[in-house]
Coordinates of C-alpha atoms and ligand atoms in Angstrom, one line a residue:
M1458 CA 0.0 0.0 0.0
K1459 CA 1.3 3.4 -1.0
S1460 CA -0.3 6.4 0.6
T1461 CA -0.1 10.1 1.1
I1462 CA -0.8 11.4 4.6
F1463 CA -1.3 15.1 4.7
T1464 CA -2.1 15.7 8.3
V1465 CA -1.5 13.5 11.3
L1466 CA -3.8 14.1 14.3
L1467 CA -2.7 13.0 17.6
F1468 CA -5.0 13.4 20.6
C1469 CA -5.0 12.2 24.2
F1470 CA -7.9 10.3 25.4
S1471 CA -9.2 9.9 28.9
S1472 CA -8.5 6.6 30.5
S1473 CA -12.1 6.4 31.6
V1474 CA -13.2 5.3 28.2
L1475 CA -10.8 2.3 28.2
G1476 CA -12.5 -1.0 28.8
Q1477 CA -16.0 0.2 27.8
Y1478 CA -15.7 -1.2 24.2
E1479 CA -16.6 -4.8 23.6
N1480 CA -16.6 -6.9 20.4
T1481 CA -16.1 -3.9 18.2
I1482 CA -13.6 -2.6 15.7
V1483 CA -13.7 0.9 17.4
G1484 CA -11.8 1.9 20.4
P1485 CA -8.3 2.8 21.7
N1486 CA -6.0 0.1 20.5
K1487 CA -8.6 -1.1 18.0
A1488 CA -8.5 -0.9 14.2
V1489 CA -10.5 2.3 14.3
N1490 CA -9.1 4.5 17.1
P1491 CA -11.4 7.5 17.5
Y1492 CA -8.8 9.3 19.6
Q1493 CA -5.8 9.1 17.3
Y1494 CA -6.2 9.1 13.5
S1495 CA -4.7 10.5 10.4
V1496 CA -6.1 12.2 7.4
V1497 CA -4.8 10.0 4.5
K1498 CA -5.4 11.8 1.3
S1499 CA -4.6 9.1 -1.2
G1500 CA -3.5 5.5 -1.4
T1501 CA -3.0 2.6 -3.8
F1502 CA -4.5 -0.5 -2.3
N1503 CA -4.3 -4.1 -3.6
R1504 CA -7.7 -5.3 -2.6
A1505 CA -10.3 -2.8 -1.3
S1506 CA -10.7 0.8 -0.3
V1507 CA -13.1 3.6 0.7
S1508 CA -12.8 7.3 0.2
S1509 CA -15.1 9.5 2.3
A1510 CA -15.5 12.9 3.9
H1511 CA -14.1 11.6 7.3
P1512 CA -11.0 9.5 8.1
L1513 CA -12.9 7.4 10.8
A1514 CA -15.8 6.6 8.4
S1515 CA -13.3 5.5 5.7
M1516 CA -11.5 3.4 8.3
V1517 CA -14.7 1.7 9.5
G1518 CA -15.6 0.8 5.9
A1519 CA -12.2 -0.6 5.0
E1520 CA -12.1 -2.6 8.3
I1521 CA -15.5 -4.1 7.6
M1522 CA -14.2 -5.4 4.3
K1523 CA -11.0 -6.7 6.0
Q1524 CA -13.3 -8.7 8.2
G1525 CA -15.0 -10.4 5.2
G1526 CA -17.6 -7.8 4.2
N1527 CA -18.2 -6.8 0.6
A1528 CA -18.7 -3.3 -0.7
F1529 CA -22.3 -3.2 0.4
D1530 CA -21.4 -4.1 4.0
A1531 CA -18.7 -1.4 3.9
T1532 CA -21.2 1.1 2.4
I1533 CA -23.7 0.5 5.3
A1534 CA -21.0 0.8 8.0
T1535 CA -19.4 3.9 6.4
Q1536 CA -22.8 5.6 6.0
F1537 CA -23.8 5.0 9.6
A1538 CA -20.3 6.1 10.8
L1539 CA -20.6 9.3 8.7
A1540 CA -24.0 10.0 10.5
V1541 CA -21.9 10.2 13.7
V1542 CA -18.6 11.7 12.8
Y1543 CA -19.7 14.0 10.1
P1544 CA -22.9 15.5 11.4
G1545 CA -22.9 18.4 8.9
A1546 CA -23.9 16.2 6.1
G1547 CA -23.6 12.5 7.1
N1548 CA -27.0 11.6 8.3
I1549 CA -29.9 9.3 9.3
G1550 CA -32.3 12.3 9.1
G1551 CA -31.7 13.0 5.4
G1552 CA -31.7 11.1 2.1
G1553 CA -29.6 10.2 -0.9
F1554 CA -28.8 7.9 -3.7
T1555 CA -26.8 4.7 -3.8
L1556 CA -25.5 3.5 -7.2
A1557 CA -23.7 0.2 -7.5
R1558 CA -22.3 -2.2 -10.0
K1559 CA -22.0 -5.7 -8.8
K1560 CA -19.1 -7.9 -9.9
D1561 CA -21.4 -9.7 -12.3
G1562 CA -22.3 -6.4 -14.0
T1563 CA -25.7 -6.0 -12.4
L1564 CA -26.5 -2.3 -11.9
I1565 CA -28.3 -1.1 -8.8
G1566 CA -29.9 2.4 -8.2
I1567 CA -31.4 2.9 -4.7
D1568 CA -33.4 6.2 -4.4
Y1569 CA -34.0 7.2 -0.8
R1570 CA -34.5 10.9 -1.5
E1571 CA -36.6 12.6 1.2
A1572 CA -40.3 13.0 0.3
A1573 CA -42.7 15.8 1.0
P1574 CA -45.0 15.0 4.0
A1575 CA -48.7 14.3 3.3
K1576 CA -49.6 17.7 4.7
A1577 CA -47.2 19.6 2.3
N1578 CA -48.7 21.6 -0.5
R1579 CA -47.6 23.6 -3.5
D1580 CA -47.9 27.0 -1.8
M1581 CA -46.8 26.1 1.7
Y1582 CA -43.9 28.5 1.7
L1583 CA -45.7 31.5 0.2
D1584 CA -46.8 34.5 2.3
A1585 CA -50.1 36.3 1.9
A1586 CA -48.7 38.3 -1.0
G1587 CA -47.5 35.2 -2.8
N1588 CA -43.8 35.6 -2.1
A1589 CA -41.7 32.7 -1.2
Q1590 CA -40.5 32.7 2.4
D1591 CA -37.0 31.1 2.2
A1592 CA -36.6 31.1 6.0
L1593 CA -39.3 28.4 6.3
S1594 CA -38.0 26.1 3.6
Q1595 CA -34.4 26.4 4.8
N1596 CA -34.5 26.3 8.6
G1597 CA -36.5 24.6 11.3
H1598 CA -39.2 22.0 11.4
L1599 CA -41.2 22.9 8.2
A1600 CA -38.0 22.6 6.1
S1601 CA -37.7 18.9 6.6
G1602 CA -38.8 16.2 4.2
V1603 CA -39.5 12.7 5.4
P1604 CA -36.1 11.2 5.9
G1605 CA -35.0 8.3 3.6
T1606 CA -31.5 7.3 4.6
V1607 CA -32.4 4.4 6.9
A1608 CA -34.8 2.9 4.3
G1609 CA -32.1 3.2 1.7
I1610 CA -29.6 1.5 4.0
F1611 CA -31.9 -1.5 4.5
D1612 CA -32.4 -1.8 0.7
T1613 CA -28.6 -1.8 0.4
Y1614 CA -28.4 -4.5 3.0
A1615 CA -30.1 -6.9 0.5
H1616 CA -26.7 -7.1 -1.2
A1617 CA -24.5 -7.4 1.9
K1618 CA -23.0 -10.5 3.6
L1619 CA -22.3 -9.7 7.2
P1620 CA -24.8 -9.5 10.1
F1621 CA -26.5 -6.1 10.2
A1622 CA -25.7 -5.7 13.9
M1623 CA -22.0 -5.8 13.1
L1624 CA -22.3 -3.0 10.4
I1625 CA -24.0 -0.5 12.7
Q1626 CA -22.0 -1.3 15.8
P1627 CA -19.0 1.0 14.9
A1628 CA -21.4 3.9 14.6
I1629 CA -23.0 3.1 17.9
D1630 CA -19.5 3.0 19.6
L1631 CA -18.4 6.3 17.9
A1632 CA -21.6 8.0 19.1
R1633 CA -21.6 6.5 22.7
F1634 CA -18.0 6.8 23.5
G1635 CA -17.2 9.8 21.3
F1636 CA -14.4 10.7 18.9
V1637 CA -12.0 13.6 18.8
I1638 CA -12.9 16.4 16.4
T1639 CA -10.7 18.2 13.9
E1640 CA -10.2 21.9 13.6
K1641 CA -12.7 22.2 10.8
E1642 CA -15.3 20.3 12.7
A1643 CA -14.8 22.5 15.8
S1644 CA -15.1 25.6 13.8
S1645 CA -18.3 24.5 11.9
L1646 CA -20.0 23.4 15.1
N1647 CA -19.1 26.8 16.7
G1648 CA -20.5 28.6 13.7
T1649 CA -23.8 26.7 13.9
K1650 CA -24.3 27.0 17.7
K1651 CA -26.8 29.9 17.4
D1652 CA -28.9 28.1 14.8
F1653 CA -28.9 24.8 16.8
I1654 CA -30.3 26.8 19.8
Q1655 CA -32.8 28.6 17.7
Y1656 CA -34.2 25.7 15.7
S1657 CA -34.0 22.8 18.3
T1658 CA -36.5 22.5 21.1
K1659 CA -34.3 20.4 23.4
P1660 CA -30.6 20.5 24.4
S1661 CA -28.3 18.5 22.1
A1662 CA -24.8 17.1 22.0
F1663 CA -23.7 19.8 19.5
V1664 CA -24.2 22.7 21.8
K1665 CA -22.0 23.3 24.9
E1666 CA -21.3 26.4 26.9
T1667 CA -17.6 26.9 25.8
K1668 CA -16.4 26.9 22.3
W1669 CA -15.5 23.6 20.6
K1670 CA -11.8 23.2 19.8
V1671 CA -9.7 20.7 17.9
G1672 CA -9.1 17.6 20.1
D1673 CA -12.4 17.9 22.0
T1674 CA -14.4 14.6 22.2
L1675 CA -17.9 14.7 20.8
I1676 CA -20.2 12.2 22.5
Q1677 CA -23.7 11.7 21.2
V1678 CA -25.6 9.4 23.6
A1679 CA -29.1 10.1 22.3
L1680 CA -27.9 9.2 18.8
A1681 CA -26.2 6.1 20.0
N1682 CA -29.6 5.0 21.5
T1683 CA -31.4 5.7 18.2
L1684 CA -28.8 3.7 16.3
A1685 CA -29.2 0.9 18.9
R1686 CA -33.0 0.9 18.2
I1687 CA -32.3 0.5 14.5
Q1688 CA -29.8 -2.3 15.3
K1689 CA -32.5 -4.1 17.3
E1690 CA -35.6 -3.4 15.4
G1691 CA -34.4 -2.8 11.8
A1692 CA -36.0 -0.1 9.7
K1693 CA -38.9 -0.1 12.2
G1694 CA -36.4 1.1 14.8
F1695 CA -36.5 4.4 12.9
Y1696 CA -39.8 4.7 11.0
E1697 CA -42.0 3.3 13.8
G1698 CA -41.9 3.0 17.6
E1699 CA -39.9 5.2 19.8
T1700 CA -37.8 7.0 17.2
A1701 CA -40.8 7.8 15.0
A1702 CA -42.6 9.1 18.2
L1703 CA -39.7 11.3 19.0
I1704 CA -39.7 12.8 15.5
V1705 CA -43.4 13.5 15.7
E1706 CA -43.1 15.0 19.2
E1707 CA -40.3 17.2 17.8
M1708 CA -42.6 18.3 15.0
K1709 CA -45.4 19.2 17.4
R1710 CA -43.1 21.2 19.6
G1711 CA -41.6 23.1 16.6
G1712 CA -44.6 23.5 14.2
G1713 CA -43.6 20.8 11.7
I1714 CA -45.9 18.6 9.7
I1715 CA -44.2 15.1 9.5
S1716 CA -46.6 12.5 10.9
L1717 CA -46.3 8.9 12.2
E1718 CA -48.1 7.8 9.0
D1719 CA -45.6 9.8 6.8
L1720 CA -42.8 7.9 8.5
K1721 CA -44.5 4.5 8.3
Q1722 CA -45.3 4.7 4.6
Y1723 CA -41.8 5.9 3.5
K1724 CA -40.1 3.4 1.2
A1725 CA -36.8 3.6 -0.8
K1726 CA -37.3 3.1 -4.5
S1727 CA -35.3 1.3 -7.1
R1728 CA -34.3 3.4 -10.1
T1729 CA -32.8 2.2 -13.4
P1730 CA -29.4 3.9 -13.7
I1731 CA -28.7 6.1 -16.7
V1732 CA -25.9 4.5 -19.0
F1733 CA -24.2 6.2 -21.9
N1734 CA -20.8 5.9 -23.6
Y1735 CA -18.2 8.6 -23.5
R1736 CA -15.1 8.1 -25.6
G1737 CA -15.1 4.4 -25.1
Y1738 CA -16.1 4.4 -21.4
D1739 CA -19.5 3.4 -20.2
V1740 CA -20.7 6.0 -17.8
I1741 CA -23.3 4.9 -15.3
S1742 CA -25.1 7.6 -13.2
F1743 CA -28.3 8.3 -11.3
A1744 CA -31.7 8.9 -12.8
P1745 CA -34.4 11.3 -11.7
P1746 CA -35.3 12.5 -9.1
S1747 CA -31.6 13.3 -9.4
S1748 CA -30.8 15.6 -12.3
G1749 CA -27.2 14.4 -12.1
G1750 CA -27.2 11.5 -14.6
I1751 CA -29.0 13.5 -17.3
L1752 CA -26.8 16.5 -16.8
I1753 CA -23.5 14.7 -17.1
G1754 CA -24.9 12.7 -20.0
Q1755 CA -25.8 15.9 -21.8
M1756 CA -22.6 17.8 -21.0
L1757 CA -20.3 14.9 -21.9
K1758 CA -22.1 14.1 -25.1
M1759 CA -22.2 17.9 -26.1
I1760 CA -18.4 18.1 -25.9
E1761 CA -17.7 14.7 -27.4
P1762 CA -17.6 15.8 -31.0
F1763 CA -14.8 18.3 -30.2
N1764 CA -11.1 17.5 -29.8
V1765 CA -11.0 18.7 -26.2
Q1766 CA -7.6 17.1 -25.6
K1767 CA -6.1 19.2 -28.4
M1768 CA -7.7 22.3 -27.0
G1769 CA -5.7 21.7 -23.8
F1770 CA -6.6 21.7 -20.1
Q1771 CA -8.4 24.8 -18.9
T1772 CA -7.4 26.8 -22.0
P1773 CA -10.0 29.5 -23.0
A1774 CA -11.2 27.2 -25.8
S1775 CA -11.8 24.1 -23.7
V1776 CA -13.3 26.0 -20.8
Q1777 CA -15.6 27.9 -23.1
L1778 CA -16.9 24.8 -24.7
M1779 CA -17.5 23.2 -21.3
I1780 CA -19.3 26.3 -20.0
E1781 CA -21.6 26.3 -23.0
A1782 CA -22.4 22.6 -22.4
E1783 CA -23.1 23.4 -18.8
R1784 CA -25.3 26.4 -19.7
R1785 CA -27.5 24.3 -22.0
A1786 CA -27.8 21.3 -19.7
Y1787 CA -28.7 23.3 -16.7
A1788 CA -31.4 25.2 -18.6
D1789 CA -33.0 21.8 -19.3
R1790 CA -32.7 20.8 -15.7
A1791 CA -35.1 23.6 -14.7
A1792 CA -37.7 23.0 -17.3
H1793 CA -37.8 19.2 -17.6
I1794 CA -36.6 17.3 -14.5
G1795 CA -38.4 16.4 -11.3
D1796 CA -39.7 13.4 -9.5
P1797 CA -40.6 10.9 -12.3
D1798 CA -43.5 9.5 -10.3
F1799 CA -45.2 12.9 -10.4
Y1800 CA -43.9 14.5 -13.6
K1801 CA -43.2 12.9 -17.0
V1802 CA -39.4 13.6 -17.4
P1803 CA -38.5 13.4 -21.1
Q1804 CA -35.3 11.5 -20.2
K1805 CA -35.0 9.7 -23.6
T1806 CA -35.3 13.0 -25.6
L1807 CA -32.9 14.9 -23.3
L1808 CA -30.2 12.2 -23.9
S1809 CA -30.9 11.5 -27.5
S1810 CA -28.0 12.3 -29.9
T1811 CA -30.2 14.4 -32.2
Y1812 CA -31.4 16.6 -29.4
I1813 CA -27.9 17.0 -28.0
K1814 CA -26.5 17.9 -31.4
N1815 CA -29.2 20.5 -32.0
R1816 CA -28.6 22.0 -28.6
M1817 CA -25.0 22.9 -29.6
L1818 CA -25.9 24.3 -33.0
D1819 CA -25.8 27.9 -31.7
Y1820 CA -22.4 27.4 -29.9
K1821 CA -19.9 30.0 -31.2
P1822 CA -16.3 29.5 -30.3
G1823 CA -14.8 32.7 -28.9
V1824 CA -18.2 34.3 -28.2
A1825 CA -20.1 34.0 -24.9
G1826 CA -23.5 32.4 -25.2
S1827 CA -26.6 34.1 -23.7
S1828 CA -28.8 32.5 -21.1
E1829 CA -31.6 34.9 -22.1
Q1830 CA -31.9 33.1 -25.5
I1831 CA -32.0 29.6 -24.1
G1832 CA -35.3 29.5 -22.1
A1833 CA -36.2 28.1 -18.7
G1834 CA -34.3 28.4 -15.5
V1835 CA -32.8 26.5 -12.6
A1836 CA -33.9 25.3 -9.2
P1837 CA -30.8 25.6 -6.9
T1838 CA -29.6 23.3 -4.3
S1839 CA -27.4 24.0 -1.3
E1840 CA -23.8 22.8 -1.1
E1841 CA -23.5 20.6 2.0
T1842 CA -23.9 17.0 1.0
T1843 CA -21.4 14.2 1.2
H1844 CA -20.2 11.5 -1.2
F1845 CA -18.2 8.3 -0.6
S1846 CA -16.9 5.6 -2.9
V1847 CA -16.2 2.0 -2.1
V1848 CA -14.6 -0.9 -4.1
D1849 CA -14.2 -4.3 -2.6
P1850 CA -11.9 -7.3 -3.3
E1851 CA -14.5 -9.0 -5.5
G1852 CA -14.9 -6.0 -7.8
N1853 CA -18.2 -4.6 -6.5
M1854 CA -18.3 -0.8 -6.9
V1855 CA -20.5 1.5 -4.9
A1856 CA -21.0 5.3 -5.1
V1857 CA -23.1 6.9 -2.5
T1858 CA -24.1 10.6 -2.3
T1859 CA -26.2 11.5 0.7
T1860 CA -27.4 14.8 2.2
L1861 CA -29.2 16.9 4.7
N1862 CA -29.2 19.6 2.1
G1863 CA -27.6 22.6 3.9
G1864 CA -24.8 22.1 6.4
Y1865 CA -26.5 20.5 9.5
G1866 CA -29.7 20.4 7.5
N1867 CA -32.6 22.4 9.1
R1868 CA -30.5 22.8 12.3
T1869 CA -33.2 20.9 14.3
V1870 CA -31.8 18.1 16.4
V1871 CA -34.6 15.7 17.1
G1872 CA -35.1 15.9 20.9
D1873 CA -33.8 12.8 22.8
A1874 CA -33.1 11.1 19.4
G1875 CA -29.9 13.0 18.7
F1876 CA -29.9 13.3 15.0
I1877 CA -30.4 16.4 12.7
L1878 CA -33.2 16.7 10.2
N1879 CA -32.8 17.8 6.6
N1880 CA -33.9 21.0 5.0
E1881 CA -34.5 19.3 1.7
M1882 CA -37.9 20.9 1.2
D1883 CA -35.9 23.9 -0.1
D1884 CA -34.8 21.8 -3.1
F1885 CA -38.4 22.0 -4.4
S1886 CA -39.4 25.2 -6.2
A1887 CA -41.3 27.1 -3.6
K1888 CA -42.9 29.2 -6.3
P1889 CA -42.6 27.7 -9.7
G1890 CA -41.6 30.2 -12.4
S1891 CA -40.3 32.9 -10.1
P1892 CA -36.7 33.5 -8.9
N1893 CA -35.8 32.1 -5.5
M1894 CA -33.2 33.3 -2.9
Y1895 CA -30.3 32.5 -5.3
G1896 CA -31.9 34.4 -8.1
A1897 CA -32.5 31.2 -9.9
I1898 CA -35.8 29.9 -11.2
G1899 CA -37.5 26.5 -10.8
G1900 CA -40.2 24.9 -12.9
E1901 CA -43.5 23.2 -12.6
A1902 CA -41.7 19.8 -12.8
N1903 CA -40.3 20.5 -9.3
S1904 CA -43.3 22.0 -7.6
I1905 CA -44.3 20.7 -4.1
A1906 CA -46.9 17.9 -3.8
P1907 CA -47.5 15.4 -1.0
Y1908 CA -45.2 12.4 -1.1
K1909 CA -43.3 13.9 -4.1
R1910 CA -39.4 13.8 -4.0
M1911 CA -37.6 17.1 -4.6
L1912 CA -35.2 17.5 -7.5
S1913 CA -31.6 16.7 -6.7
S1914 CA -28.2 17.4 -8.2
M1915 CA -26.5 14.4 -6.5
T1916 CA -24.5 12.5 -9.1
P1917 CA -23.0 9.3 -7.8
T1918 CA -21.3 7.9 -10.9
L1919 CA -19.4 4.8 -12.1
L1920 CA -17.3 4.2 -15.2
T1921 CA -16.4 0.9 -16.8
K1922 CA -14.1 0.2 -19.7
N1923 CA -14.5 -2.9 -21.8
K1924 CA -17.1 -4.0 -19.2
K1925 CA -14.5 -3.9 -16.5
P1926 CA -14.7 -1.6 -13.4
F1927 CA -12.8 1.6 -13.9
L1928 CA -14.0 4.4 -11.6
T1929 CA -16.4 5.2 -8.8
I1930 CA -16.8 8.9 -8.2
G1931 CA -19.0 11.7 -6.8
T1932 CA -19.1 14.9 -4.7
P1933 CA -21.2 17.2 -2.7
G1934 CA -21.8 20.8 -3.9
G1935 CA -25.5 21.4 -4.6
T1936 CA -25.9 22.5 -8.2
T1937 CA -22.1 22.3 -8.7
I1938 CA -22.2 18.5 -8.3
P1939 CA -22.8 17.6 -11.9
T1940 CA -20.2 20.1 -13.2
S1941 CA -17.6 18.8 -10.8
V1942 CA -18.2 15.2 -11.8
F1943 CA -18.3 16.2 -15.5
Q1944 CA -14.9 18.0 -15.1
A1945 CA -13.3 15.2 -13.2
I1946 CA -14.3 12.7 -16.0
V1947 CA -13.0 15.1 -18.7
N1948 CA -9.8 15.6 -16.7
L1949 CA -9.3 11.8 -16.6
V1950 CA -10.5 10.8 -20.0
D1951 CA -9.5 13.7 -22.2
F1952 CA -6.5 15.1 -20.4
N1953 CA -5.2 11.8 -19.1
M1954 CA -4.7 13.2 -15.6
S1955 CA -4.0 11.1 -12.6
L1956 CA -7.1 10.7 -10.4
E1957 CA -5.5 12.9 -7.8
D1958 CA -5.0 15.8 -10.3
A1959 CA -8.4 15.2 -11.9
I1960 CA -10.0 15.7 -8.5
N1961 CA -7.9 18.4 -7.1
S1962 CA -7.6 20.6 -10.2
P1963 CA -9.4 24.0 -10.0
K1964 CA -13.1 23.8 -11.0
F1965 CA -15.5 26.2 -12.7
H1966 CA -19.3 26.2 -12.8
H1967 CA -22.0 27.7 -14.9
Q1968 CA -25.7 26.8 -14.1
W1969 CA -27.5 28.8 -16.8
L1970 CA -29.0 31.2 -14.3
P1971 CA -27.5 33.4 -13.0
D1972 CA -25.6 33.9 -16.3
E1973 CA -22.1 33.9 -14.8
V1974 CA -19.2 31.5 -14.4
S1975 CA -18.0 30.7 -10.9
I1976 CA -14.4 29.8 -10.5
E1977 CA -12.2 28.6 -7.7
K1978 CA -9.5 31.0 -6.6
T1979 CA -6.8 28.8 -8.0
F1980 CA -8.3 28.9 -11.5
N1981 CA -6.0 29.9 -14.4
Q1982 CA -5.9 33.7 -14.4
N1983 CA -5.0 34.0 -18.1
T1984 CA -8.0 31.8 -19.1
K1985 CA -10.2 34.0 -16.8
T1986 CA -9.1 37.1 -18.7
E1987 CA -9.6 35.6 -22.1
L1988 CA -13.1 34.4 -21.1
E1989 CA -14.0 37.9 -19.9
K1990 CA -12.9 39.2 -23.3
M1991 CA -15.3 36.8 -24.9
G1992 CA -18.1 38.3 -22.9
Y1993 CA -18.4 36.0 -19.8
R1994 CA -19.1 37.4 -16.4
I1995 CA -16.7 35.6 -14.0
K1996 CA -17.1 35.4 -10.3
S1997 CA -14.4 34.0 -7.9
R1998 CA -15.8 31.9 -5.1
G1999 CA -14.7 29.4 -2.4
S2000 CA -14.0 25.7 -3.1
I2001 CA -16.3 23.7 -5.4
G2002 CA -17.2 20.2 -4.2
R2003 CA -15.2 17.6 -2.3
T2004 CA -14.8 14.7 -4.7
E2005 CA -14.0 11.2 -3.6
G2006 CA -12.9 8.6 -6.1
I2007 CA -11.5 5.2 -6.6
L2008 CA -9.9 4.2 -9.9
I2009 CA -9.3 0.5 -10.7
G2010 CA -5.9 0.5 -12.5
P2011 CA -4.9 -2.0 -15.2
T2012 CA -3.5 -4.5 -12.7
G2013 CA -6.5 -4.2 -10.4
K2014 CA -5.0 -1.8 -7.8
R2015 CA -7.5 0.5 -6.2
I2016 CA -6.1 4.0 -6.7
T2017 CA -8.0 5.9 -4.0
V2018 CA -8.2 9.7 -3.7
A2019 CA -9.9 12.0 -1.2
D2020 CA -10.4 15.6 -2.1
N2021 CA -7.8 18.1 -0.7
R2022 CA -10.6 20.6 -0.1
G2023 CA -11.7 19.1 3.4
D2024 CA -10.8 16.5 6.0
D2025 CA -11.7 13.8 3.5
A2026 CA -9.6 10.7 3.7
V2027 CA -9.1 7.2 2.3
A2028 CA -8.5 3.8 3.8
G2029 CA -7.9 0.4 2.4
F2030 CA -5.8 -2.7 2.3
Ligands
LIG2259 N1 -29.5 18.9 -1.5 C1 -28.6 18.7 -2.5 C2 -29.1 18.0 -3.7 O1 -29.8 17.0 -3.5 O2 -28.8 18.3 -4.8

């Protein structure tokens, strides 16, 4: 195993925790030591690996595979661990998409996107004057959709090998006995303290009198108890019984509308993945209610007729071409994509070669396109989500993107249950046809209706070459998710970059509306100037996405990379 360790964290732990751990992979002197761990940014592993937003979650997943689990066992263990160690986006109170390719080539798409509660309605966020009230769809009890993550995990379990109790135990231990937090975690918890107090109705583990600091231990006993109920009772340990009652009591205290019946009826759904070919690679990605698969399908196919490699990496010519592909795909997102069980998404047309060819007929090299002339607009999404990638020794590949929507979701910690609810209702168009808080526009396809799932940008993606596993990849980043995945694939396939460079290179983003290009601060300044001369409005912004990928090299090695933009880390063997 070859690996790059960027940061080594060394923390002291109190001797009082010693001896409390039993039969677990977590604990001082165990494989996953929550008091002393490193942020390993990349590694080449012989058999199996995980790349996720948190070192402890990646280590849990890798260790589960070491103990005989497959990629699905590791996915479940990693996902529960993230719900504990990465509370900003890891979750049991949110939702997501799991995309997998089994070693025999079978494709699996599990949709556990949150759903609007039965009492939701199209105009629920409008005031008397008909204006959208963003505060209600973004924070507090009314912002939450019915959580889907636990249902999704149990559908994933159909493909796993090890006892379920073993897969959730690491998360229970991490919650009950705690783990030391990094500097970034301390700072984000401190930054959210005021909101936790405002939007929660009971005290929670995330709020303490003094400021969090690096090396502090975060203990979440209420969450450990909720996870233990799931361990004992299965999905019913979340959707029925004590946990469901705690969610509904929280709703009553805070003016929310999720009911016991909403929770009981929630089911994950199976979705047929979107598959298309890009320069000899089969790209497999997620179907609606994610917009991700359609968007990367459109963007890659729009640029495929051009010799992007010859244009060069992030030259004005290649970036302009990619911006114009992004502009056109995102315009379609707004008009045509929503929950396919409520709205007829013209998926076949949007991905047909004739349609895609026609979309690029008005592309003019050297001259900025105009969003005014392309029609429709975009429903935005917030940027705090999390992705992880898993490959096991057998060759099963899994890509999971899961979210609370905003960082720490709606900032409501369910009283005595210890987990944070999502604010995914904001991913619906609160008022179809009119600009929302980001100045972007959503369409009828994504209007609110009871039980409907809100449009997503999450883009868990797999690539195969000659029917053999090649890549598992994905990222958080709201509407920037599909452009990040698009650019990582182009970097790999067209520019022959290493996975590390493909992931860590500067990114840019255009989402049709607003008609501007966002760039990371490290983006090529000469290209920026040339694009401005063509007529593009360019805006510098913070980092775009946190991409986690595993590339299966020609000899079967798992080349595993975690994005440099956060505490993301890899583990494997
Ligand atoms: N909430 C982020 C997304 O689903 O796109």
